[in-house]
mmCIF file of C-alpha atoms in Angstrom:
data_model
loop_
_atom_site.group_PDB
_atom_site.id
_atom_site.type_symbol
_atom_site.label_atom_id
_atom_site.label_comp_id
_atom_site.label_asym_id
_atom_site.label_seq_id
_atom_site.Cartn_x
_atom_site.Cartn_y
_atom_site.Cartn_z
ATOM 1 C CA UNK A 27 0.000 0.000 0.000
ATOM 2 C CA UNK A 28 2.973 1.945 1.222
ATOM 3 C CA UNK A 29 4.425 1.603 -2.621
ATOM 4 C CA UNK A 30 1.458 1.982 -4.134
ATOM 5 C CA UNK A 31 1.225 5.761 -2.355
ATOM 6 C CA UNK A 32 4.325 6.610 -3.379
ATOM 7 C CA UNK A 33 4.123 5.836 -6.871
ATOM 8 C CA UNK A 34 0.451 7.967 -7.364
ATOM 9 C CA UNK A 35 2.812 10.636 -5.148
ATOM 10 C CA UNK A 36 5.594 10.656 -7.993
ATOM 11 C CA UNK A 37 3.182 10.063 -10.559
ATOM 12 C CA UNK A 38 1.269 13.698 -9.572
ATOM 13 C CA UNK A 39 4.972 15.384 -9.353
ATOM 14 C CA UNK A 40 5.620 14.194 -12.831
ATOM 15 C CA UNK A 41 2.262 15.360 -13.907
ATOM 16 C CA UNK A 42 3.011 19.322 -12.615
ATOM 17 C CA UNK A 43 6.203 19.025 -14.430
ATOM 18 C CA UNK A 44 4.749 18.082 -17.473
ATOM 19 C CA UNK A 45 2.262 20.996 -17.199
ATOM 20 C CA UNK A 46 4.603 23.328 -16.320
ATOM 21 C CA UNK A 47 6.826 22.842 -19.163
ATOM 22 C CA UNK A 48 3.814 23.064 -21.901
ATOM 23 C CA UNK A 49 3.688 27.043 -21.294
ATOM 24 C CA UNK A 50 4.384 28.013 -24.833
ATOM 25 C CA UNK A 51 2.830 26.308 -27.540
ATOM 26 C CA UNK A 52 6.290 26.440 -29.581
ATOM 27 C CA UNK A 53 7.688 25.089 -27.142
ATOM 28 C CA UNK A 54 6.394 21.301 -26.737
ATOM 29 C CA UNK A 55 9.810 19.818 -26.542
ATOM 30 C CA UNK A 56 10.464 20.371 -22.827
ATOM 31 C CA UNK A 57 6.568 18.621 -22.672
ATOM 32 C CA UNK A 58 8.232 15.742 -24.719
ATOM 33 C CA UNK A 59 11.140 15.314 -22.588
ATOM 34 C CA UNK A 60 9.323 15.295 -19.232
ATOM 35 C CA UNK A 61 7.369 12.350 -20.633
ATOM 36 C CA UNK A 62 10.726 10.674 -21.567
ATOM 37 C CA UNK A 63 12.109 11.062 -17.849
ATOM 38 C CA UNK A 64 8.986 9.517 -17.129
ATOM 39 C CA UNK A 65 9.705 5.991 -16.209
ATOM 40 C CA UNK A 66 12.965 7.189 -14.396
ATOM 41 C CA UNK A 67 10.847 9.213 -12.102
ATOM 42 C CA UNK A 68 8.673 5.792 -12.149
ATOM 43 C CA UNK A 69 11.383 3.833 -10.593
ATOM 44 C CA UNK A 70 12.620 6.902 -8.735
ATOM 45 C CA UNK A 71 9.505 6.505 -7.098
ATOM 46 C CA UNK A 72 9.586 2.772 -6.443
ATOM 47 C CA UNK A 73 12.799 2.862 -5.021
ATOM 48 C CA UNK A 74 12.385 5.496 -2.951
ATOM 49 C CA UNK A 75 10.350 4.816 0.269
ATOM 50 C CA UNK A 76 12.718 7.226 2.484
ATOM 51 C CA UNK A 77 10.190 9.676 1.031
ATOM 52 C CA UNK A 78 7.337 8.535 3.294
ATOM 53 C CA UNK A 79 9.437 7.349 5.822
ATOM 54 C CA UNK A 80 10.820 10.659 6.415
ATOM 55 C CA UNK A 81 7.423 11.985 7.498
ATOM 56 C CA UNK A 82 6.880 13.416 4.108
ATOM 57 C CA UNK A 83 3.278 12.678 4.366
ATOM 58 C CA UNK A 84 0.418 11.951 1.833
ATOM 59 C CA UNK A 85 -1.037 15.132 2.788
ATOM 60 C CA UNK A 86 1.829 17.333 2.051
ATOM 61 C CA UNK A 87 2.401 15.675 -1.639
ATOM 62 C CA UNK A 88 -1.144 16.251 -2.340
ATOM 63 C CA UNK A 89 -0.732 19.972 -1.290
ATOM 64 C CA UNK A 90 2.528 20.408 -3.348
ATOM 65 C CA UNK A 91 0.357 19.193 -6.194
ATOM 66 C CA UNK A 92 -2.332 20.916 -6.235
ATOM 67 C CA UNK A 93 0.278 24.081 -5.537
ATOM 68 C CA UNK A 94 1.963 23.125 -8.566
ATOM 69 C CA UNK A 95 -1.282 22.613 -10.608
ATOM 70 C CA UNK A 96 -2.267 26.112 -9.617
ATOM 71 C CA UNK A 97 0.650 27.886 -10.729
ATOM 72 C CA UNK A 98 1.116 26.223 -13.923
ATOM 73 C CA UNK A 99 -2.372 27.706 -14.128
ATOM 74 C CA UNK A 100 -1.279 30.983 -13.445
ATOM 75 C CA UNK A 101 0.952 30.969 -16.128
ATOM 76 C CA UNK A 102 -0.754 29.833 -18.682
ATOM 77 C CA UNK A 103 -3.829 32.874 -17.525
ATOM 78 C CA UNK A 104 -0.219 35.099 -17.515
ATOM 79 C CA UNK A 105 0.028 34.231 -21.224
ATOM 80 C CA UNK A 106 -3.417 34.509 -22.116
ATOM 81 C CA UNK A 107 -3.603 37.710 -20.280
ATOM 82 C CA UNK A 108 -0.525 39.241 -22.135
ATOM 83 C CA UNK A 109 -1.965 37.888 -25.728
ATOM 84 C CA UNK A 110 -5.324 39.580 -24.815
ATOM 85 C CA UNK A 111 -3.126 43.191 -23.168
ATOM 86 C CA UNK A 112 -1.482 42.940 -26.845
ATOM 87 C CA UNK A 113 -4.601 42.625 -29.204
ATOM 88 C CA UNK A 114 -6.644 45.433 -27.089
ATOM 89 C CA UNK A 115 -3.505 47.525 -27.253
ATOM 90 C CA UNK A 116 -1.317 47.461 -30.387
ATOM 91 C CA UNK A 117 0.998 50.259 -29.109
ATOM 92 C CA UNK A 118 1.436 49.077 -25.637
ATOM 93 C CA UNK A 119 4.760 47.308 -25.198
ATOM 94 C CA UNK A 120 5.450 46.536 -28.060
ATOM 95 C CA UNK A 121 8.991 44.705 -29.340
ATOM 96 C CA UNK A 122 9.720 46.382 -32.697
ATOM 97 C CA UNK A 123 13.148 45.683 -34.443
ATOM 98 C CA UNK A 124 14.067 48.834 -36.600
ATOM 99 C CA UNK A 125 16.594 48.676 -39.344
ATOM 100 C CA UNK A 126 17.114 51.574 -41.985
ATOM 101 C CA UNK A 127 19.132 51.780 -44.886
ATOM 102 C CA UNK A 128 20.446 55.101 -46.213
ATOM 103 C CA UNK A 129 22.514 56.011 -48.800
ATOM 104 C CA UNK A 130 24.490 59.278 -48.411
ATOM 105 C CA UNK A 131 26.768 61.500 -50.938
ATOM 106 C CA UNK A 132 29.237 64.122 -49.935
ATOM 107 C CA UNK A 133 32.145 66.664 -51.304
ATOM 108 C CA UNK A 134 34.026 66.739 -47.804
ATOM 109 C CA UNK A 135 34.563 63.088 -47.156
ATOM 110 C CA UNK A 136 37.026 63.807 -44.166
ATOM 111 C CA UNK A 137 34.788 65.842 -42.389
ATOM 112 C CA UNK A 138 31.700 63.802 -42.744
ATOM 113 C CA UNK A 139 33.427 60.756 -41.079
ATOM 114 C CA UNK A 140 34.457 62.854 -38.194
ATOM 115 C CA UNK A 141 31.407 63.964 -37.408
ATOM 116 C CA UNK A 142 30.004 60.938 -37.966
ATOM 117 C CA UNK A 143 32.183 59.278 -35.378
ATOM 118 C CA UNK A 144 31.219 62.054 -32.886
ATOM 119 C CA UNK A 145 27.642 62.069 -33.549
ATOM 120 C CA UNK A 146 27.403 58.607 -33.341
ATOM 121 C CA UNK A 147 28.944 58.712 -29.486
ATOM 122 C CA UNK A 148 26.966 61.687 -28.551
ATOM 123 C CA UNK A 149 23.714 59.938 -29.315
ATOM 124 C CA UNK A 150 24.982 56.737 -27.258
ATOM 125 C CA UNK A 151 25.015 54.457 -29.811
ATOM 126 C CA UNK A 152 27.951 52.452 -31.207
ATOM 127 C CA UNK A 153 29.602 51.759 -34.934
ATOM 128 C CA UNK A 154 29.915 48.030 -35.155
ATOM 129 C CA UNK A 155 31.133 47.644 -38.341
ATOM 130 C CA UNK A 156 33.054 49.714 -40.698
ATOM 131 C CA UNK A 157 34.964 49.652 -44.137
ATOM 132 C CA UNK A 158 36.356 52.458 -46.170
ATOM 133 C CA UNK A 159 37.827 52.708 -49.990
ATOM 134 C CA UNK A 160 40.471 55.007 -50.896
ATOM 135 C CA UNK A 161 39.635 54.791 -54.223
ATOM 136 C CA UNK A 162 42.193 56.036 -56.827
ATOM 137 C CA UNK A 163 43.715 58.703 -59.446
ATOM 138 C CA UNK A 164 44.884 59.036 -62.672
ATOM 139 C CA UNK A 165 48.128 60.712 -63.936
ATOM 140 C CA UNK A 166 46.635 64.546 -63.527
ATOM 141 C CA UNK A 167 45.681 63.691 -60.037
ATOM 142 C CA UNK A 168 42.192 63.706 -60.780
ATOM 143 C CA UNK A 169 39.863 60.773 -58.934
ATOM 144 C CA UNK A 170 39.384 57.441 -61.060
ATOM 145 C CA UNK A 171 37.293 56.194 -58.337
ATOM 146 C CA UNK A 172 35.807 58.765 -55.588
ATOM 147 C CA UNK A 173 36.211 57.169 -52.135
ATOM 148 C CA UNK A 174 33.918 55.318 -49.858
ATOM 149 C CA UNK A 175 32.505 54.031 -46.989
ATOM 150 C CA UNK A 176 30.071 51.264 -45.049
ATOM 151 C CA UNK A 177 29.321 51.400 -41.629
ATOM 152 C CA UNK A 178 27.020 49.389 -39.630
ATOM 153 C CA UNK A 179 25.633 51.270 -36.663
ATOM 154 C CA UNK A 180 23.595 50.944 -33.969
ATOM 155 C CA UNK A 181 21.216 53.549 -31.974
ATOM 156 C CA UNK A 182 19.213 54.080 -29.453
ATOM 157 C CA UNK A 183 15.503 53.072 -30.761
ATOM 158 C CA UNK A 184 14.511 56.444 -29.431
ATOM 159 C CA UNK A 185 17.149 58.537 -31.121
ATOM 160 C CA UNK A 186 16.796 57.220 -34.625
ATOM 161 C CA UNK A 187 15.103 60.095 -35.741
ATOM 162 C CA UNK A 188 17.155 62.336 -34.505
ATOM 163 C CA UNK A 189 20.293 60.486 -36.040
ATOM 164 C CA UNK A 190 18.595 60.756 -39.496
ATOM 165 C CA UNK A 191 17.786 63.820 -39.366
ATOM 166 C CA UNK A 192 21.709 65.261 -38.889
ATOM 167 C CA UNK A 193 22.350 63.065 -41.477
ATOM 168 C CA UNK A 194 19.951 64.664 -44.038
ATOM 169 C CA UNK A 195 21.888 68.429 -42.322
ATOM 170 C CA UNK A 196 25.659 66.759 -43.111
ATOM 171 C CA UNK A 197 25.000 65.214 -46.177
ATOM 172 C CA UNK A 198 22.672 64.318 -49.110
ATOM 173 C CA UNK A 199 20.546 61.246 -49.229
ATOM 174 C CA UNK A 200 20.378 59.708 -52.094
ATOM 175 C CA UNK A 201 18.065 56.589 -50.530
ATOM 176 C CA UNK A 202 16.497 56.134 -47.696
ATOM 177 C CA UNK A 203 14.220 52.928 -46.563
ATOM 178 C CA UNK A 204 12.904 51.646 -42.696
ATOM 179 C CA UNK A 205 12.082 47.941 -42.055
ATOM 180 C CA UNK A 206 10.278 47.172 -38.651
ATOM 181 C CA UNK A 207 9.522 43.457 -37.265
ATOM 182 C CA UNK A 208 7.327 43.295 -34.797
ATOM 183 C CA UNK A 209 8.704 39.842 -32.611
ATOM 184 C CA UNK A 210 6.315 40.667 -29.932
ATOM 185 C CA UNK A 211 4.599 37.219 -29.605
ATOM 186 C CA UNK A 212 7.608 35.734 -29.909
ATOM 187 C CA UNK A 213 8.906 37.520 -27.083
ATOM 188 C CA UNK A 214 6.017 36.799 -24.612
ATOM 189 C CA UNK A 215 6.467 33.181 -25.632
ATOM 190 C CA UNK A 216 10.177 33.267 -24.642
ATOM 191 C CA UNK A 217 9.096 34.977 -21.199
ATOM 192 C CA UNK A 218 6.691 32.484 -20.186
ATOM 193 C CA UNK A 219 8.582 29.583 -21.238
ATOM 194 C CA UNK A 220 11.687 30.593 -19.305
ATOM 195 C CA UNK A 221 9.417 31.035 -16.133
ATOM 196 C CA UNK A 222 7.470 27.699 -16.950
ATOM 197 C CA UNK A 223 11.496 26.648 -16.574
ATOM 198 C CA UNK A 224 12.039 28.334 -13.691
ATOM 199 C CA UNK A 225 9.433 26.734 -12.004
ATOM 200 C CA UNK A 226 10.295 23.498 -12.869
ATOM 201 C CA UNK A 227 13.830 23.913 -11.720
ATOM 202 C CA UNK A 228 12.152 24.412 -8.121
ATOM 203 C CA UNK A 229 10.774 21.504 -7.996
ATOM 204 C CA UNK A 230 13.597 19.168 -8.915
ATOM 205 C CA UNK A 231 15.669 21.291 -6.477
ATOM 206 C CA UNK A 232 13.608 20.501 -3.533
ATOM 207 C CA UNK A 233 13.343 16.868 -5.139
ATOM 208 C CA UNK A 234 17.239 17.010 -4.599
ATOM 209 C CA UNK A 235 17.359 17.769 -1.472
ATOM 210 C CA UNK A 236 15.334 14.821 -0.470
ATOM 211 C CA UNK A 237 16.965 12.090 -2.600
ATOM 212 C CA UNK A 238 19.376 9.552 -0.518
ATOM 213 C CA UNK A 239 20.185 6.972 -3.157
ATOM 214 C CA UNK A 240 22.646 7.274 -5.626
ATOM 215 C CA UNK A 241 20.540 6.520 -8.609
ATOM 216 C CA UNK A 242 18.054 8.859 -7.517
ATOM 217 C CA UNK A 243 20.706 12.019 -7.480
ATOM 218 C CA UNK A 244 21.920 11.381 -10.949
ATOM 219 C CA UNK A 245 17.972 11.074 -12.630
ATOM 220 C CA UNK A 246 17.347 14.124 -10.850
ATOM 221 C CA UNK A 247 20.530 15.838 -12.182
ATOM 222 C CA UNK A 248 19.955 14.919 -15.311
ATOM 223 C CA UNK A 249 16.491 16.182 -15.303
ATOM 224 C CA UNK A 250 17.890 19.525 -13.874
ATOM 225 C CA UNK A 251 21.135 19.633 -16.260
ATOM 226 C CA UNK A 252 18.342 19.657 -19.245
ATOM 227 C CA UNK A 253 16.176 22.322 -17.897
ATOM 228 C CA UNK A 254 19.178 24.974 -17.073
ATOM 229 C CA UNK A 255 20.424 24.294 -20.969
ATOM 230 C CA UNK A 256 16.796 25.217 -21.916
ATOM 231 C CA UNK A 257 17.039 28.080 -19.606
ATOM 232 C CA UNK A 258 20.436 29.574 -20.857
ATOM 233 C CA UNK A 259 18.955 29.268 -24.463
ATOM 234 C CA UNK A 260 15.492 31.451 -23.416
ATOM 235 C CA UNK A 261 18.227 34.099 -21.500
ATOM 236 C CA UNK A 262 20.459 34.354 -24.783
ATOM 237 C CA UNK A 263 17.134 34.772 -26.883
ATOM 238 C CA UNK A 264 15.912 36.916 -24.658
ATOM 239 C CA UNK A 265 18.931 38.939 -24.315
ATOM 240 C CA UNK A 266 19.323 38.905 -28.087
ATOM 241 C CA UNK A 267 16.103 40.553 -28.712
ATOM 242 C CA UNK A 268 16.248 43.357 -26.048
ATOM 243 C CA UNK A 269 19.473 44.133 -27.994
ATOM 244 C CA UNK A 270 17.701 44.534 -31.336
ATOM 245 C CA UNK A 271 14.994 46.104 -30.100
ATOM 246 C CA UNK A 272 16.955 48.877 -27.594
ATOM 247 C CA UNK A 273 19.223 49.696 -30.572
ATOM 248 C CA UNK A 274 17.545 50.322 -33.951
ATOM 249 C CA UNK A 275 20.164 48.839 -36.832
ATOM 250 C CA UNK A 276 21.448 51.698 -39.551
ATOM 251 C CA UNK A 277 23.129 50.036 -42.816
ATOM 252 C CA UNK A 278 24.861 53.910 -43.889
ATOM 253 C CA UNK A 279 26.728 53.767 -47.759
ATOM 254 C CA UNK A 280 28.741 56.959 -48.334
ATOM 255 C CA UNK A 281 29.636 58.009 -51.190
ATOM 256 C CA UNK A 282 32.294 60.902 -51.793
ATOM 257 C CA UNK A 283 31.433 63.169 -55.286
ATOM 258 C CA UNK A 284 32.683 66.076 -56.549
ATOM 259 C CA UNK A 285 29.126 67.452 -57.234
ATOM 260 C CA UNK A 286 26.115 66.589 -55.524
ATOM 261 C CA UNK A 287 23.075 64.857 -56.968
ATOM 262 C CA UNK A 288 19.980 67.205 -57.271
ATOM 263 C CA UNK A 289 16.587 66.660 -56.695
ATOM 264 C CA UNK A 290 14.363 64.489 -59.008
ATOM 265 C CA UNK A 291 11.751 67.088 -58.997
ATOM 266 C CA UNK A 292 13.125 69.529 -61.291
ATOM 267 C CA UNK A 293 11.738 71.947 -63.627
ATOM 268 C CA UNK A 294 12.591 72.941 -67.201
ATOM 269 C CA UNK A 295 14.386 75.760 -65.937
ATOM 270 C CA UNK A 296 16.250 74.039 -63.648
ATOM 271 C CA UNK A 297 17.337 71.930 -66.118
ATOM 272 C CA UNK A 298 18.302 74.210 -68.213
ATOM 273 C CA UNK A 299 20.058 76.022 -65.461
ATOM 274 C CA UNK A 300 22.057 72.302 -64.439
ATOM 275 C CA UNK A 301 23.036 71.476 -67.630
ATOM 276 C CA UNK A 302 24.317 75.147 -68.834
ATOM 277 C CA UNK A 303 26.516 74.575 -64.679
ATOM 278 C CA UNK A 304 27.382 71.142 -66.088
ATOM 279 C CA UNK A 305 29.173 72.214 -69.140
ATOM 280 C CA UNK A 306 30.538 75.403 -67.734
ATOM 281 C CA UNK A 307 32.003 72.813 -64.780
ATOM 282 C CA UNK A 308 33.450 71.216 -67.412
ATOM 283 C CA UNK A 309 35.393 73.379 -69.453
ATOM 284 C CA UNK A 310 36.766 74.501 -66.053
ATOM 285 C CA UNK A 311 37.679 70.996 -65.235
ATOM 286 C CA UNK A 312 39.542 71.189 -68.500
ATOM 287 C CA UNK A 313 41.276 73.862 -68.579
ATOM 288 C CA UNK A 314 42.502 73.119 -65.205
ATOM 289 C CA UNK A 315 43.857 69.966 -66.698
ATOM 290 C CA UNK A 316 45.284 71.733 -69.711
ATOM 291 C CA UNK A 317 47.202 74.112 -66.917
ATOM 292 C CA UNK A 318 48.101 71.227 -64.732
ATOM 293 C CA UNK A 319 49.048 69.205 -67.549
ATOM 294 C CA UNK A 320 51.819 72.020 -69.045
ATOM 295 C CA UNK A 321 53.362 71.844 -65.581
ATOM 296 C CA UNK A 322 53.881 68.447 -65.104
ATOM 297 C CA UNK A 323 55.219 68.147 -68.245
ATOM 298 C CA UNK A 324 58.153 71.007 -67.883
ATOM 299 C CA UNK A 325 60.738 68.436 -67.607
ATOM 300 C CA UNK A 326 59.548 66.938 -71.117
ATOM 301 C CA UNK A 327 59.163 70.176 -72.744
ATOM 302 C CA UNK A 328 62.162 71.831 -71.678
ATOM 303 C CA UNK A 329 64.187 68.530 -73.037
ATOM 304 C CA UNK A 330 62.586 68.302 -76.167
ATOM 305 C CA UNK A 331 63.330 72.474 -76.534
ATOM 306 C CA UNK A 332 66.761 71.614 -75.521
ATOM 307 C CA UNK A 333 66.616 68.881 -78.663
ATOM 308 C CA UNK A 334 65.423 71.423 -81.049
ATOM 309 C CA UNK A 335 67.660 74.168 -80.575
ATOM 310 C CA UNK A 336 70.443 71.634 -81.252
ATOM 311 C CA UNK A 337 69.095 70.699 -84.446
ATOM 312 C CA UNK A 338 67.903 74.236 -85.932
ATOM 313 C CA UNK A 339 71.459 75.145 -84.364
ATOM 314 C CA UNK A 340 73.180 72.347 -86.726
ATOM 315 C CA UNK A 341 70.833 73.158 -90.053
ATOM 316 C CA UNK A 342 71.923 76.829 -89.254
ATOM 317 C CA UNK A 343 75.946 76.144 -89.096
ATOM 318 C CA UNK A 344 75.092 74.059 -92.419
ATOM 319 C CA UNK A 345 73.505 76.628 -94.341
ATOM 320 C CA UNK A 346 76.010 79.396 -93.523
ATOM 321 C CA UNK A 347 78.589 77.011 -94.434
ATOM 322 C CA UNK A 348 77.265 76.275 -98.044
ATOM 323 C CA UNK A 349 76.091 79.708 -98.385
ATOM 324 C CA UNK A 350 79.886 80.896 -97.401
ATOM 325 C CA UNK A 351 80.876 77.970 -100.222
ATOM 326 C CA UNK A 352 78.991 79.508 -103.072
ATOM 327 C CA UNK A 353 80.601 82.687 -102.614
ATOM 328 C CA UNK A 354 83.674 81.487 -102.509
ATOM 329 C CA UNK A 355 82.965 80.003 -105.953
ATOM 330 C CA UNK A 356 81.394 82.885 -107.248
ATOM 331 C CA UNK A 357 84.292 85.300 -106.353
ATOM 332 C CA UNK A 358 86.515 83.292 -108.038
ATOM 333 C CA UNK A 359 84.666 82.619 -111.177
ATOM 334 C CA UNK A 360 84.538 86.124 -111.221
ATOM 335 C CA UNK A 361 88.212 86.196 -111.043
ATOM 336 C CA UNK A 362 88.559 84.199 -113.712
ATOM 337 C CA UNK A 363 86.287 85.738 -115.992
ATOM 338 C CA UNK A 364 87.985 89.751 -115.250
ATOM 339 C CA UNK A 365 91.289 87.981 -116.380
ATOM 340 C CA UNK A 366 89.963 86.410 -119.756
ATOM 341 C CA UNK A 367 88.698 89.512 -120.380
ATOM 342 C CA UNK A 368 91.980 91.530 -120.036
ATOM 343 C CA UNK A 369 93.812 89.058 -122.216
ATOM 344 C CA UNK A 370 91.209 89.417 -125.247
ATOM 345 C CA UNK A 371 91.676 93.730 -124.577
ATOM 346 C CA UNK A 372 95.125 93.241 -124.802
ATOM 347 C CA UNK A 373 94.546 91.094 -128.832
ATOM 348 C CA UNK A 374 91.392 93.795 -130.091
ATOM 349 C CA UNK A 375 89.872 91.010 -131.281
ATOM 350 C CA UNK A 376 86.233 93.000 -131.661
ATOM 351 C CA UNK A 377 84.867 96.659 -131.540
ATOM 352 C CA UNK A 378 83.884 97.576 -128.448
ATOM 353 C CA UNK A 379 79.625 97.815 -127.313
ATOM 354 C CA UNK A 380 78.586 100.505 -125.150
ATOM 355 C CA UNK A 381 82.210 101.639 -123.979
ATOM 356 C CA UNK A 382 82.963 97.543 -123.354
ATOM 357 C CA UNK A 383 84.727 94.661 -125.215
ATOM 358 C CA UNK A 384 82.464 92.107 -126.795
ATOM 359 C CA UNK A 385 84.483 89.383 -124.813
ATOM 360 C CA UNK A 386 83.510 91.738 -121.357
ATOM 361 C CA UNK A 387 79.849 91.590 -122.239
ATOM 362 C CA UNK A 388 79.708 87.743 -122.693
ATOM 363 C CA UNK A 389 80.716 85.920 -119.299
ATOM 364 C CA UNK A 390 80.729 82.539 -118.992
ATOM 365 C CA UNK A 391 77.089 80.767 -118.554
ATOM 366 C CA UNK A 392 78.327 78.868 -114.942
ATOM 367 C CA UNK A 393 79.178 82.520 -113.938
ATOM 368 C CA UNK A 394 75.621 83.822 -115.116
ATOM 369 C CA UNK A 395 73.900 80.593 -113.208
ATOM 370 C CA UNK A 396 75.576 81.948 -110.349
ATOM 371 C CA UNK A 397 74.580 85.700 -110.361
ATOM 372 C CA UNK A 398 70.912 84.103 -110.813
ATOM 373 C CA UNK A 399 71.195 82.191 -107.842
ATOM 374 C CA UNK A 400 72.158 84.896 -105.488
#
């Protein structure tokens, strides 16, 4: 009769475990392994008569039953109760997860990361992960690539707002977008299972306490090993989420330009206006080029120059030379032709022509091909 007690004793303890662990519907594993443990507790039971012996009467199991019974009610009313405080009030406590993507350009690159930095500290939030591109420039010193940035940041769920909106002062956004989830059931699930948990560790605790044998200690232990695992799981979920939902996620892409994007919304005459700054921008951007160009290539000009004055310098030398040749030549054709002409005076071979011999009049033709070419 004695055994027969105990076991309807054990059998009840079992039962308020079982309840206690079906708190969340999502939840049905820890349900699952009560009923597993169940024929250890069985034999737990059988073996263990020190239980009545020790004065731990019938009366006081059936009170620690129906104990148990009532506040694995309570917590399934607690859930019920928080469900029904959630559908009457959609505002009221709720767990919303904010992210937000933005896309930001800017002409001071330097000083938009500073602030950033500073901004982001002020505001009591955190930059958890960053990476920045130098980008690169070509041989004027002009940007190939403008550089970059992508941060990962997280804020205060309260100051969101008022970190977008110095973002919008400090730069221009180019993109903007907000995703919230709304993990509120979720969370109220994870509450009440972890205190369905709780509960259950008290009563294998006090079931410690009372165990003598050996075999009793290590089903109990086991039991209790499984239901802190389960607990330290609900914590880190739970701790997980009130870390999403305290700090609102920012994804932030900046973008350094050397002119900003306008609005879409722009008239003809704005148009008209951007395009006529465009190409005015441009032939700036060019000239400065041309100008920067020239000077970086001194070195190359000034050698080349150098070249050139060596060869105009040789062609001149040249030309004097061959010009100081065909005098030479000329004189002393010349030469030769004044002292034919004296030897055919000296003969009278003709009359003279105007006040000249005939001989005089007639010089050679290489001597006449010369006065043409001078």
């Amino acid at each position: 009769m004695k055994k027969k007690r105990l076991n309807l004793v054990m059998a009840a303890a079992l039962a308020v475990s079982v309840l206690a662990g079906c708190g969340s519907s999502k939840y049905e594993d820890t349900a699952a392994t009560a009923a597993a443990d169940a024929p250890a507790a069985v034999d737990m039971a059988a073996g263990g008569e020190y239980l009545y012996d020790a004065g731990y009467g019938e009366n006081s199991y059936a009170q620690e039953a129906e104990i148990a019974e009532e506040d694995a009610a309570y917590e399934e009313g607690g859930t019920e109760t928080k469900a029904e405080e959630v559908s009457e009030n959609p505002q009221a406590g709720r767990k919303l997860i904010t992210t937000m993507t933005l896309s930001a350009e800017t002409e001071y690159f330097d000083d938009l990361m500073g602030n950033l930095e500073r901004q982001v500290e002020e505001l009591g939030g955190y930059i958890e992960n960053s990476n920045q591109w130098n980008g690169s420039v070509d041989y004027y010193g002009n940007r190939r690539s403008n550089r970059s940035a992508s941060l990962t940041i997280r804020i205060p769920a309260e100051k969101l707002d008022g970190f977008v909106a110095l973002m919008e002062e400090s730069s221009n956004i180019t993109n903007k977008s907000r995703e919230v989830e709304d993990v509120t059931l979720a969370y109220v699930d994870l509450e009440s299972h972890k205190k369905a948990l709780v509960t259950e560790e008290e009563r294998l605790l006090e079931l410690l306490e009372m165990a003598e044998t050996v075999e009793d200690l290590i089903s109990i232990e086991d039991k209790l090993a499984n239901v802190r695992y389960q607990l330290e799981s609900m914590e880190s979920q739970l701790r997980t989420y009130d870390n999403k939902i305290n700090y609102s996620t920012v994804h932030l892409d900046i973008q350094e330009v050397e002119r900003l994007t306008p609005p879409e919304d722009i008239t003809t005459w704005g148009r008209i206006k951007n395009g006529f700054s465009e190409n005015l921008y441009g032939l700036g951007v060019d000239i400065e080029n041309i100008f920067i160009g020239l000077i970086i290539n001194i070195p190359y000009i000034l050698a080349w120059l150098v070249v050139l004055g060596v060869v105009l310098l040789i062609v001149v030398c040249l030309l004097r030379r061959e010009k100081k040749k065909k005098a030479e030549r000329l004189a002393k054709r010349q030469q030769m032709a004044g002292d034919t002409s004296a030897v055919q005076r000296g003969g009278q071979t003709e009359p003279l022509r105007g006040g000249m011999p005939q001989e005089a009049q007639r010089l050679p033709e290489d001597v006449q091909q010369t006065e043409e070419e001078q």
